mmCIF file of C-alpha atoms in Angstrom:
data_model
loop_
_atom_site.group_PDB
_atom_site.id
_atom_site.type_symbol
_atom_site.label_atom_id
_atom_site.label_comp_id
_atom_site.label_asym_id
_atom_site.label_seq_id
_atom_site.Cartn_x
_atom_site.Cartn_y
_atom_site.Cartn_z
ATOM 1 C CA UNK A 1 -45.518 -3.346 11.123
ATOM 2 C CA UNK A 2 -48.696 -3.186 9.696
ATOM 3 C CA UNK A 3 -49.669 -6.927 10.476
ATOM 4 C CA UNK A 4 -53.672 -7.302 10.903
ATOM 5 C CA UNK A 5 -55.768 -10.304 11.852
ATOM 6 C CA UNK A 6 -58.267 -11.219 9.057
ATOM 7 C CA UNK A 7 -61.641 -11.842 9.579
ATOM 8 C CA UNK A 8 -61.408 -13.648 6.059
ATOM 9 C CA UNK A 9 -59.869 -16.687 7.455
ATOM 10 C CA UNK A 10 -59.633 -17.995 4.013
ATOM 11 C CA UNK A 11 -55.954 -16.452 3.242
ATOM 12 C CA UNK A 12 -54.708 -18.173 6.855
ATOM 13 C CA UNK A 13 -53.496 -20.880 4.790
ATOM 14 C CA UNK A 14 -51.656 -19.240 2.272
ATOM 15 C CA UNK A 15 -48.029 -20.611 1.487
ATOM 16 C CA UNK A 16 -45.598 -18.208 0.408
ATOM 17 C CA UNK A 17 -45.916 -14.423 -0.761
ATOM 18 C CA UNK A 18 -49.450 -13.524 -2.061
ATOM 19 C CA UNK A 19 -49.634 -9.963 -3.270
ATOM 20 C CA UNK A 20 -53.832 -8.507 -3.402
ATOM 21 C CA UNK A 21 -53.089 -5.349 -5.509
ATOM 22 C CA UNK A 22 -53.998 -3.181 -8.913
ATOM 23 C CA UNK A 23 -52.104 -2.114 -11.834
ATOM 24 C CA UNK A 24 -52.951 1.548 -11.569
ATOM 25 C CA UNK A 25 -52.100 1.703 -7.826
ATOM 26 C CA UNK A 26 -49.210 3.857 -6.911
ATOM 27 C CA UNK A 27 -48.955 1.767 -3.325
ATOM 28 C CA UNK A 28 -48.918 -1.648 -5.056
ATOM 29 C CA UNK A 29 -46.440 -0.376 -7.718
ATOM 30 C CA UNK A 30 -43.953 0.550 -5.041
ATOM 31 C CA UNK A 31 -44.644 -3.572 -3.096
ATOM 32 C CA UNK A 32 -43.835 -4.773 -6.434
ATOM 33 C CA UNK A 33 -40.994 -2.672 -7.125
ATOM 34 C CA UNK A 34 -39.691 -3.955 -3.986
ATOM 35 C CA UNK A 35 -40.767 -7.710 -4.754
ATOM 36 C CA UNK A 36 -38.783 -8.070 -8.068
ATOM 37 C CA UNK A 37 -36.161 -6.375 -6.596
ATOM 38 C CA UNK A 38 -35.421 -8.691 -4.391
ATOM 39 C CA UNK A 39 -36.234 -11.366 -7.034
ATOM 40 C CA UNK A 40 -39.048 -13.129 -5.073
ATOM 41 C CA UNK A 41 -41.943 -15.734 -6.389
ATOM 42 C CA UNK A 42 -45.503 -13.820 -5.635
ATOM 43 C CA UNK A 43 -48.703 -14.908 -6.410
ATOM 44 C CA UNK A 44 -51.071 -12.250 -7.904
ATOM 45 C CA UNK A 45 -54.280 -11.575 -6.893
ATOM 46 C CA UNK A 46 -55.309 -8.629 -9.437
ATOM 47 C CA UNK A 47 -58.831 -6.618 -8.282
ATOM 48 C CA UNK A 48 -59.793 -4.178 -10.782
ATOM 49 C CA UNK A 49 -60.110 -1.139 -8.654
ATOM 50 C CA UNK A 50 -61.960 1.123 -11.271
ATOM 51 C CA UNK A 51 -64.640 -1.480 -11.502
ATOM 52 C CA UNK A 52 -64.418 -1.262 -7.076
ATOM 53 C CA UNK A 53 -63.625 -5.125 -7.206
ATOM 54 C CA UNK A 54 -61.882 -4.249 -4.107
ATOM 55 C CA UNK A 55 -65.032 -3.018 -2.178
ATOM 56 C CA UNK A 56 -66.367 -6.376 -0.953
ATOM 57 C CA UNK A 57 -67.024 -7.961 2.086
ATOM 58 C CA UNK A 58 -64.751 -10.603 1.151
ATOM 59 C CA UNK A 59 -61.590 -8.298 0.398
ATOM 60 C CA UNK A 60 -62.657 -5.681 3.709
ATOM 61 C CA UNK A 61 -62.229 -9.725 5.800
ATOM 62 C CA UNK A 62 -58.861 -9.712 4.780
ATOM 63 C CA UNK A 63 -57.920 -5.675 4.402
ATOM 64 C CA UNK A 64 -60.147 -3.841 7.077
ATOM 65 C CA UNK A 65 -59.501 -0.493 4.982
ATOM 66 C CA UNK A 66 -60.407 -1.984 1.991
ATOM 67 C CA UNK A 67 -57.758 -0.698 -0.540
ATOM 68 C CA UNK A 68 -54.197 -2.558 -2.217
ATOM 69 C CA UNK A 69 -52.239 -3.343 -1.677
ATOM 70 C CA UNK A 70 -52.232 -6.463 1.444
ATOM 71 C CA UNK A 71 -49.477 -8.727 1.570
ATOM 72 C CA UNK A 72 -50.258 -12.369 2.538
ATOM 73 C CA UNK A 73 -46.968 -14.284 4.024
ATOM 74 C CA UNK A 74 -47.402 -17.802 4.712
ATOM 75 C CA UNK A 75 -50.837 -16.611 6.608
ATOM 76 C CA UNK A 76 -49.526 -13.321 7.721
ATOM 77 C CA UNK A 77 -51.528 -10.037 6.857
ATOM 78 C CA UNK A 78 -49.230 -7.124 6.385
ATOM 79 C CA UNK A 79 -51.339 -3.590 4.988
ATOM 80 C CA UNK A 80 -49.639 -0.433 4.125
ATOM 81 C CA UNK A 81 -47.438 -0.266 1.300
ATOM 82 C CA UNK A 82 -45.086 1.641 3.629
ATOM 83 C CA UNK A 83 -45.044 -1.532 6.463
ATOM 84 C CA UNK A 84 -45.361 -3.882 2.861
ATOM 85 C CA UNK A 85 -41.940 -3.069 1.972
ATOM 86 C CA UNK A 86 -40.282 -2.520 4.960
ATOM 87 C CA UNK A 87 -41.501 -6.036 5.763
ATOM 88 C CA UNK A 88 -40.015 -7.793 2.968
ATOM 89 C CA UNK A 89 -36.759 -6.018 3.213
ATOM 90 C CA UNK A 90 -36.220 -7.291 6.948
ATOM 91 C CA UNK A 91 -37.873 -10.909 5.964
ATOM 92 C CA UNK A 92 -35.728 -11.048 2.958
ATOM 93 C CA UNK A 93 -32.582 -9.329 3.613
ATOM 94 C CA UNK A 94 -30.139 -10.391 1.110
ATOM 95 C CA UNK A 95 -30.021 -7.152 -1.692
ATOM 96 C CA UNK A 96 -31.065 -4.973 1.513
ATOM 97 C CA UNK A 97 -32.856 -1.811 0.249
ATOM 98 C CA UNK A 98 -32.078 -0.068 3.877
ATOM 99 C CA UNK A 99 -28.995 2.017 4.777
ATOM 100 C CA UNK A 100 -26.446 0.652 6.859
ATOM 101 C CA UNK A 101 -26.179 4.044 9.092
ATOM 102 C CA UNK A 102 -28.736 4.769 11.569
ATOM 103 C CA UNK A 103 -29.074 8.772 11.217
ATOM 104 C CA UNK A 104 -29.805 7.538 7.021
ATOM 105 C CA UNK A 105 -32.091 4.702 8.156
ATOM 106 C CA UNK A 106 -34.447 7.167 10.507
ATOM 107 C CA UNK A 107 -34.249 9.373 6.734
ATOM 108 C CA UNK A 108 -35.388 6.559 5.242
ATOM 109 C CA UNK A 109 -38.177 6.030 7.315
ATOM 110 C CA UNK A 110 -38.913 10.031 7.131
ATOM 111 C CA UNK A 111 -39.237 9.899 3.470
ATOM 112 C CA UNK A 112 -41.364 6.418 3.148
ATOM 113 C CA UNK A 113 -43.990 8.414 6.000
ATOM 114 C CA UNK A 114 -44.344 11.335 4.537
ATOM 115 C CA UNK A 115 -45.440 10.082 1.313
ATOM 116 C CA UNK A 116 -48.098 8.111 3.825
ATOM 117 C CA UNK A 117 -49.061 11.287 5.233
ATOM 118 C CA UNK A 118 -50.143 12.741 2.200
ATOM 119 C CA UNK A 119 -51.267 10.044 -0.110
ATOM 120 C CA UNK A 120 -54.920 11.166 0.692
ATOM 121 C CA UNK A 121 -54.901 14.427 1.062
ATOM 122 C CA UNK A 122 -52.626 15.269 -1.766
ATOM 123 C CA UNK A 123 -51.920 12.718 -4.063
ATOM 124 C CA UNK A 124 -55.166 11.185 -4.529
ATOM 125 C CA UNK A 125 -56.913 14.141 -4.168
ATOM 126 C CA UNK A 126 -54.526 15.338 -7.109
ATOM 127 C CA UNK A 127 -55.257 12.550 -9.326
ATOM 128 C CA UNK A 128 -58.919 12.192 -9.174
ATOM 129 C CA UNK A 129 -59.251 16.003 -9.663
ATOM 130 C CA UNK A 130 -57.126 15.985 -13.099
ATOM 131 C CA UNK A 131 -57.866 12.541 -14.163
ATOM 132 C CA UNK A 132 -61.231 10.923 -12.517
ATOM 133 C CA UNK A 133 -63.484 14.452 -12.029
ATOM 134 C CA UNK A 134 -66.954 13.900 -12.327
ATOM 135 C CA UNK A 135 -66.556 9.943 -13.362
ATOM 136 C CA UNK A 136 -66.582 9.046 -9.884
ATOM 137 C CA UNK A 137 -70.318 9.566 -9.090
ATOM 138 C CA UNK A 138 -72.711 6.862 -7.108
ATOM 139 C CA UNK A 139 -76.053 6.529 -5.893
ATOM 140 C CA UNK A 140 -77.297 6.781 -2.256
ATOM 141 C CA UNK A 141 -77.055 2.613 -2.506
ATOM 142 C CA UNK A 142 -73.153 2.096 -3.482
ATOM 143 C CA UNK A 143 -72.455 5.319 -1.154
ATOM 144 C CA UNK A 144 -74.200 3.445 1.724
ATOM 145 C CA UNK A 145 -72.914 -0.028 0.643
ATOM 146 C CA UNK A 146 -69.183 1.479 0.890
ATOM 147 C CA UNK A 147 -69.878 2.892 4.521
ATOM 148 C CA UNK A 148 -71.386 -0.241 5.819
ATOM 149 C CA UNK A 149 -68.144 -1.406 5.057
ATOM 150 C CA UNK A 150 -65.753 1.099 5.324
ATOM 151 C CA UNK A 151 -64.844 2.317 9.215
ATOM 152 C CA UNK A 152 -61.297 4.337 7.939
ATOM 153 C CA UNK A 153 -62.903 7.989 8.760
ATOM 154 C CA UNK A 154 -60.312 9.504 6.070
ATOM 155 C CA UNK A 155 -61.195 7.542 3.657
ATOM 156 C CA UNK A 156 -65.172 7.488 3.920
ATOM 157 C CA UNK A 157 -64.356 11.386 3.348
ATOM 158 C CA UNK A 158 -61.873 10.926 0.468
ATOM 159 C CA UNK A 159 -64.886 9.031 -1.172
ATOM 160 C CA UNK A 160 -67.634 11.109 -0.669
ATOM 161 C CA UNK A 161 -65.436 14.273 -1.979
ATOM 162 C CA UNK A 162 -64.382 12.339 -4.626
ATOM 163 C CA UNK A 163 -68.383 11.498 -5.714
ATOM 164 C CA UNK A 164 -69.573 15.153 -5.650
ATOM 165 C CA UNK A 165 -66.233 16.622 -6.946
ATOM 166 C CA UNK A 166 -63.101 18.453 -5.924
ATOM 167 C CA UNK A 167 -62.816 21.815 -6.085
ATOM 168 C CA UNK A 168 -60.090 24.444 -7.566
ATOM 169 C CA UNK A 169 -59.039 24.860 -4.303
ATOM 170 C CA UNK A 170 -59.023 21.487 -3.081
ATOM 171 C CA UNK A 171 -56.240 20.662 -6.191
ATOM 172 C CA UNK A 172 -54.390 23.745 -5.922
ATOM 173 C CA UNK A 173 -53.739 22.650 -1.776
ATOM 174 C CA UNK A 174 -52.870 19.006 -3.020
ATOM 175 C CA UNK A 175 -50.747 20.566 -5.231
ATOM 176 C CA UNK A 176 -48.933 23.172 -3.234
ATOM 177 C CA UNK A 177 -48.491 20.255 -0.497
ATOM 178 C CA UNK A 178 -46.556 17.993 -3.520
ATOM 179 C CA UNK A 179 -44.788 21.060 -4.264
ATOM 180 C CA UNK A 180 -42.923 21.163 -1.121
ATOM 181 C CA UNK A 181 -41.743 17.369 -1.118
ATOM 182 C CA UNK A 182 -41.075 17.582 -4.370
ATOM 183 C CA UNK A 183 -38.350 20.909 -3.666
ATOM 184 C CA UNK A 184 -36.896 19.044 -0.812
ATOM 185 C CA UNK A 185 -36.442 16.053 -2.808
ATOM 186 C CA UNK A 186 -35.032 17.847 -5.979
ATOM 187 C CA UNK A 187 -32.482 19.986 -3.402
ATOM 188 C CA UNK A 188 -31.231 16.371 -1.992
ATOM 189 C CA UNK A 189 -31.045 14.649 -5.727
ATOM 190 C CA UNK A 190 -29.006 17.917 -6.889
ATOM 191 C CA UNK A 191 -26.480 16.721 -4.768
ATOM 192 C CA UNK A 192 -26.750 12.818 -4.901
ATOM 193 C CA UNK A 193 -28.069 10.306 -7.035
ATOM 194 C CA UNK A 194 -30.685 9.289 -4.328
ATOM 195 C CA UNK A 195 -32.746 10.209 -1.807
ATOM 196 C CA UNK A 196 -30.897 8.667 0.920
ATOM 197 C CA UNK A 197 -27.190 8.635 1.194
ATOM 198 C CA UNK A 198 -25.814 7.146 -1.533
ATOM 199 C CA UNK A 199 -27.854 3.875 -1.688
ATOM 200 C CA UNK A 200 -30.686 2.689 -3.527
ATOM 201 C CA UNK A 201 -33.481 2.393 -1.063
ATOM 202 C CA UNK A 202 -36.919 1.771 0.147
ATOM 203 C CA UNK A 203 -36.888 6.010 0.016
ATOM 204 C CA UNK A 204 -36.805 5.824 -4.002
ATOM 205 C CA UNK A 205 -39.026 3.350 -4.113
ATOM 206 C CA UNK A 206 -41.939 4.624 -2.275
ATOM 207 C CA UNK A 207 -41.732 8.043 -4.076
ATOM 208 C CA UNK A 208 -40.965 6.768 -8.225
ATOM 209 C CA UNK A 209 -45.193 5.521 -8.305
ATOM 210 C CA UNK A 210 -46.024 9.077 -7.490
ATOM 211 C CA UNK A 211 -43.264 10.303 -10.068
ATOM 212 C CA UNK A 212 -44.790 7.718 -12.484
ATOM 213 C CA UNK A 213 -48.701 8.503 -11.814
ATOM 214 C CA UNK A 214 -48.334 12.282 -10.985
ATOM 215 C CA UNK A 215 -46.640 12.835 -14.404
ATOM 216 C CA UNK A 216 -49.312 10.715 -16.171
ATOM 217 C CA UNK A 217 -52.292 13.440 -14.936
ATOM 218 C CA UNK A 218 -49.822 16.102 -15.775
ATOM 219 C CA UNK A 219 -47.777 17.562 -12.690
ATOM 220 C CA UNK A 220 -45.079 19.632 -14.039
ATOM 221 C CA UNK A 221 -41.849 18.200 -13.151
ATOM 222 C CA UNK A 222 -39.892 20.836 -15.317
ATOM 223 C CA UNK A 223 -39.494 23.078 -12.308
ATOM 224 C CA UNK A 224 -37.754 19.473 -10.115
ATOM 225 C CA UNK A 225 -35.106 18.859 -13.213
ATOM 226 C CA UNK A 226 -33.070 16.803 -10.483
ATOM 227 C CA UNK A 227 -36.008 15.126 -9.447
ATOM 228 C CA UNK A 228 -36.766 14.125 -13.302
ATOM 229 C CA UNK A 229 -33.497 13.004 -14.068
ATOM 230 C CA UNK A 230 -33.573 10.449 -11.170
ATOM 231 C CA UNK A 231 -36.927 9.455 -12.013
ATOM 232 C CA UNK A 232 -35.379 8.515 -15.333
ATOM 233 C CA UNK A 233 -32.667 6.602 -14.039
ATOM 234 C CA UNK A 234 -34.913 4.777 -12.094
ATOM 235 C CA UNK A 235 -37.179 3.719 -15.101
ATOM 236 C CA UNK A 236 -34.747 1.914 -16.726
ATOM 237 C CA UNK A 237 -34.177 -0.635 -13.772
ATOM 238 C CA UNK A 238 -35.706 -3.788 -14.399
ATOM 239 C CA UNK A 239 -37.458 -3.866 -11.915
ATOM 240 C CA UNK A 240 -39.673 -0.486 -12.838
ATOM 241 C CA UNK A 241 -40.553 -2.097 -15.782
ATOM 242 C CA UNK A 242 -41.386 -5.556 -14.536
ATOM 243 C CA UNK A 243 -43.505 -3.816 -11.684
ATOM 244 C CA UNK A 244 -44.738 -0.640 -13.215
ATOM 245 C CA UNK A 245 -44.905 -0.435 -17.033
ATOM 246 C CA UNK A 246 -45.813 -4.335 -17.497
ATOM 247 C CA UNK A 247 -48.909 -3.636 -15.279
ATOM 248 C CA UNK A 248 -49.587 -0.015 -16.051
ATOM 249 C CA UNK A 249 -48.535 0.774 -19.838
ATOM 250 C CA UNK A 250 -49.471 4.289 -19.350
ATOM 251 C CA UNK A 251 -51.372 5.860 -16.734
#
């Protein structure tokens, strides 16, 4: 379930739920979604990840990959937003955010995955193209700096693509691949008001952030009209705005 053992022994002795994440992050939006949905106390640890206050060798102790969000629970390390949420749903069970059926809860699962699957390779490689092209540039030193700390192969890649540039090609493939969640998700929401069953789950809350940040670097979600009108019924739970908007005006 995601649970690591930090080198960065400092967080060992953390009481209650400590939350290292960033306000433009679509993985921490979806751990605080979950957190203020099930009304829990957190203490913030904010890292700026535009100004890379996240590539340390303090931050790598206690997240070997190096990115938000990481979950501290009374000393226990939990990384991926995915394994984040899942976490907190089983630790804190009252409100579940889980179906009761087992055929809905593997669906769950299926949907929280994929969007896993293709945060990289898609999503990211979607936003940087529309929104951070050609701002993400570094010298030999900060390149070399991140590798000495970074050991995630995908994601030494992601940032050395995302230095020289992605291509036409490279955002048209992210973009096909969103395409084709995106129609199996608007297909389901034609039909029901979520994407699992008919329960609010951890299923709509791992995919609203990329609703949220997608839409902000301009993916058309006029062709997914079911998909847009449960994105909006999501943004007026309190919880979107108390985890989303109140970090992340606009993105």
């Amino acid at each position: 379930m995601g649970i690591v053992t930090p080198t960065n022994k400092e967080v060992l002795g953390f009481k209650g739920l400590h939350l290292y994440h960033s306000g433009v992050s679509n993985c921490a939006m979806r751990v605080r979604m979950t957190l203020e949905e099930k009304k829990l106390a957190w203490t913030s640890h904010h890292l700026d990840i535009t100004k890379k206050e996240h590539v340390t060798a303090e931050y790598f102790g206690i997240n070997p990959n190096g990115v938000v969000p990481t979950l501290v629970h009374d000393g226990v390390v939990i990384i991926e937003s995915d394994d984040i949420i899942d976490y907190i749903d089983q630790t804190f069970p009252e409100s579940p955010l889980r179906p009761e059926s087992s055929e809905d809860l593997d669906e769950m699962y299926w949907w929280m995955k994929s969007a896993g699957a293709i945060h990289v390779k898609a999503v990211k490689t979607y936003i940087y193209y529309h929104k951070m092209q050609g701002k993400m540039k570094q010298s030999d030193q900060q390149r070399q700096a991140y590798e000495k700390l970074q050991t995630n192969k995908e994601l030494v890649e992601f940032h050395n693509a995302s230095s020289k540039g992605f291509s036409v090609a490279d955002a048209k493939e992210a973009e096909q691949t969103l395409d084709h969640f995106f129609e199996k998700a608007n297909t389901r929401l034609t039909h029901q008001d979520w994407l699992v069953g008919e329960q609010f789950t951890l299923a709509d809350i791992t995919w609203v952030p990329l609703h949220f940040t997608l839409s902000g670097v301009g993916y058309n979600f006029a062709h997914f009209p079911a998909v847009q009108a449960w994105a909006n019924k999501l943004h007026a739970r309190e919880s979107f705005a108390k985890a989303i908007l109140q970090w992340c005006p606009i993105f």
